[in-house]
């Protein structure tokens, strides 16, 4: 069974600084997809970034980038130039190549300090 | 493009009462998910539909929970009777079936059972 682990329940970062959120997963498959979702206090879950496992290049979206280490089954999210609006819960998610099941981690609560 | 719509946004009921949640997915999304999210936790799948067929309902407490998606578009999740432990946020999400398609979430329904 696929499992997703986020070992940091809480993280904090100074405004304008960089923070990295960790995620590891367990799978026996070679093709899959990984996602980071953000959930602000309003509760709307928003996609931040996604990574295809068959791609070696790390995905980037403006200030958000990932460090995808397939052999280590690690998928960390780096937020550069942190802004107050980045404060939220961040969930790492895994999706199999076939089928539509998603597996979520327990989340990391990010606080941005002004 | 309209996102996933859920109603109501908030619901307060007394225990043993019935309650229903409604979800309208993004147009063209044939996969629909219902999740339960407890405070400080990640989403936990309750049921997944492919069109009108429930293809994964193994985590749905069938003694009190039921769901339907009669025409393969919008869906209703019902709890009868509600228990105190059902207090949580109920999230609906949708995606297009296919390899690696992203899942999009609605704003959720926050249920409080007194």
Tab-separated table of N, CA and C in Angstrom, chain A:
chain	number	residue	atom	x	y	z
A	1	UNK	N	0.847	-1.195	0.000
A	1	UNK	CA	0.000	0.000	0.000
A	1	UNK	C	0.878	1.238	0.000
A	2	UNK	N	0.387	2.252	-0.688
A	2	UNK	CA	1.132	3.495	-0.724
A	2	UNK	C	0.924	4.284	0.562
A	3	UNK	N	2.000	4.842	1.091
A	3	UNK	CA	1.894	5.720	2.249
A	3	UNK	C	2.710	6.967	1.980
A	4	UNK	N	2.242	8.064	2.531
A	4	UNK	CA	2.911	9.346	2.386
A	4	UNK	C	3.197	9.884	3.779
A	5	UNK	N	4.432	10.259	4.019
A	5	UNK	CA	4.842	10.710	5.348
A	5	UNK	C	5.369	12.130	5.302
A	6	UNK	N	4.792	12.953	6.127
A	6	UNK	CA	5.305	14.309	6.331
A	6	UNK	C	5.743	14.386	7.791
A	7	UNK	N	7.020	14.451	7.998
A	7	UNK	CA	7.585	14.322	9.347
A	7	UNK	C	7.620	15.624	10.127
A	8	UNK	N	7.236	16.712	9.493
A	8	UNK	CA	7.279	18.019	10.151
A	8	UNK	C	5.843	18.521	10.376
A	9	UNK	N	5.291	18.326	11.535
A	9	UNK	CA	3.929	18.814	11.768
A	9	UNK	C	3.821	20.333	11.653
A	10	UNK	N	4.886	21.027	12.066
A	10	UNK	CA	4.876	22.489	12.041
A	10	UNK	C	6.228	23.008	11.581
A	11	UNK	N	6.178	24.076	10.806
A	11	UNK	CA	7.387	24.763	10.391
A	11	UNK	C	7.111	26.263	10.438
A	12	UNK	N	8.183	27.027	10.606
A	12	UNK	CA	8.050	28.477	10.558
A	12	UNK	C	9.196	29.053	9.745
A	13	UNK	N	8.944	30.210	9.173
A	13	UNK	CA	9.952	30.867	8.330
A	13	UNK	C	9.771	32.364	8.442
A	14	UNK	N	10.854	33.073	8.391
A	14	UNK	CA	10.806	34.531	8.358
A	14	UNK	C	10.369	34.976	6.967
A	15	UNK	N	9.598	36.021	6.949
A	15	UNK	CA	9.182	36.601	5.666
A	15	UNK	C	10.416	36.884	4.819
A	16	UNK	N	10.316	36.544	3.533
A	16	UNK	CA	11.373	36.742	2.539
A	16	UNK	C	12.457	35.664	2.577
A	17	UNK	N	12.410	34.789	3.571
A	17	UNK	CA	13.386	33.716	3.641
A	17	UNK	C	12.874	32.474	2.901
A	18	UNK	N	13.695	31.444	2.892
A	18	UNK	CA	13.376	30.192	2.192
A	18	UNK	C	13.114	29.085	3.203
A	19	UNK	N	12.138	28.250	2.890
A	19	UNK	CA	11.811	27.124	3.768
A	19	UNK	C	11.602	25.881	2.919
A	20	UNK	N	11.941	24.740	3.476
A	20	UNK	CA	11.772	23.466	2.777
A	20	UNK	C	10.909	22.536	3.613
A	21	UNK	N	9.867	22.019	2.992
A	21	UNK	CA	8.966	21.079	3.646
A	21	UNK	C	9.260	19.679	3.111
A	22	UNK	N	9.320	18.718	4.013
A	22	UNK	CA	9.733	17.366	3.643
A	22	UNK	C	8.544	16.442	3.398
A	23	UNK	N	8.770	15.500	2.514
A	23	UNK	CA	7.758	14.481	2.223
A	23	UNK	C	8.480	13.229	1.731
A	24	UNK	N	8.138	12.106	2.288
A	24	UNK	CA	8.616	10.833	1.768
A	24	UNK	C	7.413	9.945	1.506
A	25	UNK	N	7.604	8.971	0.644
A	25	UNK	CA	6.492	8.102	0.281
A	25	UNK	C	7.012	6.697	0.065
A	26	UNK	N	6.102	5.779	0.108
A	26	UNK	CA	6.464	4.384	-0.055
A	26	UNK	C	5.655	3.820	-1.213
A	27	UNK	N	6.325	3.267	-2.198
A	27	UNK	CA	5.638	2.665	-3.322
A	27	UNK	C	6.551	1.657	-3.983
A	28	UNK	N	5.953	0.696	-4.635
A	28	UNK	CA	6.713	-0.283	-5.403
A	28	UNK	C	6.590	-0.005	-6.901
A	29	UNK	N	5.882	1.047	-7.247
A	29	UNK	CA	5.655	1.372	-8.647
A	29	UNK	C	6.736	2.312	-9.165
A	30	UNK	N	6.905	2.323	-10.470
A	30	UNK	CA	7.922	3.184	-11.071
A	30	UNK	C	7.331	4.435	-11.699
A	31	UNK	N	6.069	4.352	-12.070
A	31	UNK	CA	5.399	5.514	-12.650
A	31	UNK	C	4.298	5.987	-11.709
A	32	UNK	N	4.355	7.261	-11.395
A	32	UNK	CA	3.367	7.820	-10.483
A	32	UNK	C	3.490	9.335	-10.542
A	33	UNK	N	2.652	10.001	-9.769
A	33	UNK	CA	2.637	11.458	-9.758
A	33	UNK	C	2.630	11.934	-8.313
A	34	UNK	N	3.271	13.046	-8.105
A	34	UNK	CA	3.352	13.625	-6.768
A	34	UNK	C	2.854	15.056	-6.811
A	35	UNK	N	2.236	15.466	-5.736
A	35	UNK	CA	1.620	16.788	-5.670
A	35	UNK	C	1.904	17.433	-4.317
A	36	UNK	N	1.940	18.732	-4.332
A	36	UNK	CA	1.854	19.509	-3.101
A	36	UNK	C	0.598	20.379	-3.191
A	37	UNK	N	-0.195	20.275	-2.133
A	37	UNK	CA	-1.395	21.087	-2.018
A	37	UNK	C	-1.242	22.028	-0.835
A	38	UNK	N	-1.848	23.192	-0.966
A	38	UNK	CA	-1.865	24.200	0.104
A	38	UNK	C	-3.298	24.369	0.574
A	39	UNK	N	-3.462	24.434	1.879
A	39	UNK	CA	-4.789	24.641	2.439
A	39	UNK	C	-4.736	25.782	3.446
A	40	UNK	N	-5.095	26.996	3.009
A	40	UNK	CA	-5.133	28.143	3.921
A	40	UNK	C	-6.261	27.969	4.933
A	41	UNK	N	-6.320	28.839	5.904
A	41	UNK	CA	-7.371	28.731	6.923
A	41	UNK	C	-8.785	28.728	6.357
A	42	UNK	N	-9.016	29.209	5.168
A	42	UNK	CA	-10.342	29.191	4.553
A	42	UNK	C	-10.765	27.794	4.147
A	43	UNK	N	-9.837	26.837	4.199
A	43	UNK	CA	-10.064	25.420	3.943
A	43	UNK	C	-10.076	25.006	2.483
A	44	UNK	N	-9.981	25.916	1.530
A	44	UNK	CA	-9.947	25.516	0.125
A	44	UNK	C	-8.573	24.940	-0.180
A	45	UNK	N	-8.540	23.706	-0.586
A	45	UNK	CA	-7.305	23.031	-0.946
A	45	UNK	C	-6.901	23.459	-2.350
A	46	UNK	N	-5.685	23.946	-2.489
A	46	UNK	CA	-5.232	24.489	-3.770
A	46	UNK	C	-3.972	23.756	-4.204
A	47	UNK	N	-3.917	23.403	-5.477
A	47	UNK	CA	-2.715	22.755	-6.002
A	47	UNK	C	-1.574	23.758	-6.068
A	48	UNK	N	-0.426	23.377	-5.548
A	48	UNK	CA	0.761	24.218	-5.606
A	48	UNK	C	1.667	23.793	-6.751
A	49	UNK	N	1.928	22.505	-6.822
A	49	UNK	CA	2.887	22.026	-7.803
A	49	UNK	C	2.724	20.524	-7.958
A	50	UNK	N	3.060	20.003	-9.119
A	50	UNK	CA	2.995	18.566	-9.346
A	50	UNK	C	4.241	18.101	-10.076
A	51	UNK	N	4.560	16.832	-9.879
A	51	UNK	CA	5.756	16.238	-10.460
A	51	UNK	C	5.425	14.876	-11.040
A	52	UNK	N	5.827	14.639	-12.269
A	52	UNK	CA	5.701	13.318	-12.852
A	52	UNK	C	6.950	12.515	-12.519
A	53	UNK	N	6.778	11.298	-12.048
A	53	UNK	CA	7.924	10.520	-11.600
A	53	UNK	C	8.874	10.177	-12.742
A	54	UNK	N	8.370	10.133	-13.971
A	54	UNK	CA	9.230	9.775	-15.088
A	54	UNK	C	10.102	10.943	-15.537
A	55	UNK	N	9.837	12.113	-15.006
A	55	UNK	CA	10.650	13.277	-15.358
A	55	UNK	C	11.760	13.463	-14.327
A	56	UNK	N	12.971	13.613	-14.803
A	56	UNK	CA	14.084	13.833	-13.893
A	56	UNK	C	14.171	15.278	-13.444
A	57	UNK	N	13.683	16.164	-14.293
A	57	UNK	CA	13.769	17.580	-13.958
A	57	UNK	C	12.782	17.923	-12.865
A	58	UNK	N	13.244	18.675	-11.885
A	58	UNK	CA	12.382	19.094	-10.800
A	58	UNK	C	11.405	20.165	-11.264
A	59	UNK	N	10.147	20.016	-10.833
A	59	UNK	CA	9.130	20.988	-11.206
A	59	UNK	C	9.330	22.302	-10.461
A	60	UNK	N	8.995	23.392	-11.120
A	60	UNK	CA	9.036	24.715	-10.483
A	60	UNK	C	7.791	25.490	-10.891
A	61	UNK	N	7.314	26.306	-9.965
A	61	UNK	CA	6.196	27.204	-10.207
A	61	UNK	C	6.480	28.490	-9.453
A	62	UNK	N	7.061	29.435	-10.160
A	62	UNK	CA	7.397	30.720	-9.557
A	62	UNK	C	8.275	30.514	-8.324
A	63	UNK	N	7.800	30.859	-7.136
A	63	UNK	CA	8.630	30.755	-5.927
A	63	UNK	C	8.648	29.348	-5.339
A	64	UNK	N	7.895	28.454	-5.948
A	64	UNK	CA	7.780	27.091	-5.423
A	64	UNK	C	8.558	26.129	-6.316
A	65	UNK	N	9.345	25.288	-5.706
A	65	UNK	CA	10.076	24.275	-6.455
A	65	UNK	C	10.155	23.020	-5.603
A	66	UNK	N	10.424	21.915	-6.278
A	66	UNK	CA	10.533	20.652	-5.555
A	66	UNK	C	11.908	20.073	-5.755
A	67	UNK	N	12.293	19.240	-4.806
A	67	UNK	CA	13.502	18.424	-4.913
A	67	UNK	C	13.030	16.973	-4.905
A	68	UNK	N	12.941	16.411	-6.090
A	68	UNK	CA	12.427	15.061	-6.269
A	68	UNK	C	13.600	14.094	-6.335
A	69	UNK	N	13.695	13.212	-5.364
A	69	UNK	CA	14.734	12.191	-5.309
A	69	UNK	C	14.043	10.838	-5.404
A	70	UNK	N	13.954	10.315	-6.623
A	70	UNK	CA	13.153	9.112	-6.852
A	70	UNK	C	13.705	7.906	-6.106
A	71	UNK	N	15.000	7.721	-6.126
A	71	UNK	CA	15.593	6.559	-5.465
A	71	UNK	C	15.350	6.605	-3.957
A	72	UNK	N	15.397	7.780	-3.417
A	72	UNK	CA	15.173	7.950	-1.981
A	72	UNK	C	13.700	8.084	-1.641
A	73	UNK	N	12.841	8.155	-2.668
A	73	UNK	CA	11.396	8.330	-2.479
A	73	UNK	C	11.126	9.558	-1.613
A	74	UNK	N	11.734	10.640	-2.031
A	74	UNK	CA	11.629	11.898	-1.302
A	74	UNK	C	11.136	12.984	-2.251
A	75	UNK	N	10.307	13.856	-1.730
A	75	UNK	CA	9.667	14.885	-2.574
A	75	UNK	C	9.469	16.129	-1.703
A	76	UNK	N	10.488	16.943	-1.584
A	76	UNK	CA	10.398	18.110	-0.708
A	76	UNK	C	9.984	19.348	-1.497
A	77	UNK	N	9.353	20.258	-0.809
A	77	UNK	CA	8.877	21.514	-1.400
A	77	UNK	C	9.691	22.661	-0.849
A	78	UNK	N	10.254	23.461	-1.729
A	78	UNK	CA	10.989	24.643	-1.320
A	78	UNK	C	10.194	25.882	-1.691
A	79	UNK	N	10.011	26.735	-0.692
A	79	UNK	CA	9.327	28.005	-0.919
A	79	UNK	C	10.365	29.106	-0.734
A	80	UNK	N	10.604	29.838	-1.780
A	80	UNK	CA	11.578	30.932	-1.748
A	80	UNK	C	10.869	32.257	-1.526
A	81	UNK	N	11.593	33.208	-0.931
A	81	UNK	CA	11.022	34.549	-0.717
A	81	UNK	C	9.634	34.436	-0.083
A	82	UNK	N	9.569	33.770	1.045
A	82	UNK	CA	8.283	33.473	1.691
A	82	UNK	C	7.484	34.744	1.940
A	83	UNK	N	6.187	34.617	1.709
A	83	UNK	CA	5.270	35.726	1.906
A	83	UNK	C	4.226	35.353	2.959
A	84	UNK	N	3.621	36.376	3.537
A	84	UNK	CA	2.631	36.126	4.583
A	84	UNK	C	1.504	35.237	4.069
A	85	UNK	N	1.166	35.379	2.803
A	85	UNK	CA	0.097	34.575	2.224
A	85	UNK	C	0.452	33.114	2.026
A	86	UNK	N	1.712	32.772	2.274
A	86	UNK	CA	2.103	31.364	2.165
A	86	UNK	C	1.736	30.578	3.418
A	87	UNK	N	1.339	31.259	4.462
A	87	UNK	CA	0.967	30.576	5.696
A	87	UNK	C	-0.250	29.690	5.452
A	88	UNK	N	-0.109	28.416	5.734
A	88	UNK	CA	-1.166	27.446	5.452
A	88	UNK	C	-0.712	26.068	5.892
A	89	UNK	N	-1.622	25.114	5.746
A	89	UNK	CA	-1.250	23.703	5.846
A	89	UNK	C	-0.832	23.245	4.454
A	90	UNK	N	0.235	22.488	4.390
A	90	UNK	CA	0.712	21.952	3.121
A	90	UNK	C	0.645	20.427	3.167
A	91	UNK	N	0.006	19.874	2.157
A	91	UNK	CA	-0.152	18.426	2.078
A	91	UNK	C	0.589	17.889	0.859
A	92	UNK	N	1.324	16.847	1.097
A	92	UNK	CA	1.970	16.111	0.031
A	92	UNK	C	1.031	14.974	-0.376
A	93	UNK	N	0.937	14.703	-1.659
A	93	UNK	CA	0.026	13.659	-2.131
A	93	UNK	C	0.673	12.834	-3.224
A	94	UNK	N	0.288	11.590	-3.275
A	94	UNK	CA	0.803	10.615	-4.246
A	94	UNK	C	-0.376	10.098	-5.047
A	95	UNK	N	-0.147	9.939	-6.342
A	95	UNK	CA	-1.175	9.345	-7.192
A	95	UNK	C	-0.541	8.284	-8.067
A	96	UNK	N	-1.149	7.132	-8.093
A	96	UNK	CA	-0.667	6.063	-8.961
A	96	UNK	C	-0.814	6.449	-10.427
A	97	UNK	N	-0.014	5.822	-11.279
A	97	UNK	CA	-0.109	6.081	-12.704
A	97	UNK	C	-1.445	5.614	-13.253
A	98	UNK	N	-1.876	4.457	-12.799
A	98	UNK	CA	-3.167	3.929	-13.232
A	98	UNK	C	-4.140	4.019	-12.068
A	99	UNK	N	-5.385	4.226	-12.403
A	99	UNK	CA	-6.353	4.419	-11.327
A	99	UNK	C	-6.321	5.841	-10.846
A	100	UNK	N	-7.279	6.219	-10.087
A	100	UNK	CA	-7.436	7.605	-9.674
A	100	UNK	C	-7.337	7.798	-8.169
A	101	UNK	N	-6.625	6.890	-7.495
A	101	UNK	CA	-6.515	7.042	-6.056
A	101	UNK	C	-5.411	8.036	-5.710
A	102	UNK	N	-5.726	8.888	-4.755
A	102	UNK	CA	-4.751	9.804	-4.196
A	102	UNK	C	-4.490	9.405	-2.745
A	103	UNK	N	-3.248	9.566	-2.322
A	103	UNK	CA	-2.875	9.289	-0.947
A	103	UNK	C	-2.214	10.549	-0.385
A	104	UNK	N	-2.705	10.988	0.759
A	104	UNK	CA	-2.242	12.238	1.345
A	104	UNK	C	-1.412	12.001	2.598
A	105	UNK	N	-0.457	12.896	2.822
A	105	UNK	CA	0.253	12.939	4.080
A	105	UNK	C	-0.586	13.652	5.126
A	106	UNK	N	-0.045	13.748	6.318
A	106	UNK	CA	-0.780	14.350	7.435
A	106	UNK	C	-0.639	15.863	7.499
A	107	UNK	N	0.210	16.405	6.640
A	107	UNK	CA	0.294	17.853	6.530
A	107	UNK	C	1.381	18.493	7.377
A	108	UNK	N	1.823	19.661	6.924
A	108	UNK	CA	2.761	20.503	7.659
A	108	UNK	C	2.154	21.896	7.761
A	109	UNK	N	2.048	22.392	8.965
A	109	UNK	CA	1.514	23.728	9.180
A	109	UNK	C	2.654	24.742	9.093
A	110	UNK	N	2.571	25.623	8.101
A	110	UNK	CA	3.623	26.621	7.902
A	110	UNK	C	3.186	27.968	8.441
A	111	UNK	N	4.012	28.541	9.287
A	111	UNK	CA	3.805	29.887	9.810
A	111	UNK	C	4.849	30.808	9.193
A	112	UNK	N	4.415	31.947	8.723
A	112	UNK	CA	5.336	32.943	8.173
A	112	UNK	C	5.397	34.110	9.152
A	113	UNK	N	6.597	34.387	9.623
A	113	UNK	CA	6.799	35.417	10.647
A	113	UNK	C	7.155	36.743	9.985
A	114	UNK	N	6.401	37.794	10.284
A	114	UNK	CA	6.685	39.083	9.619
A	114	UNK	C	8.024	39.660	10.054
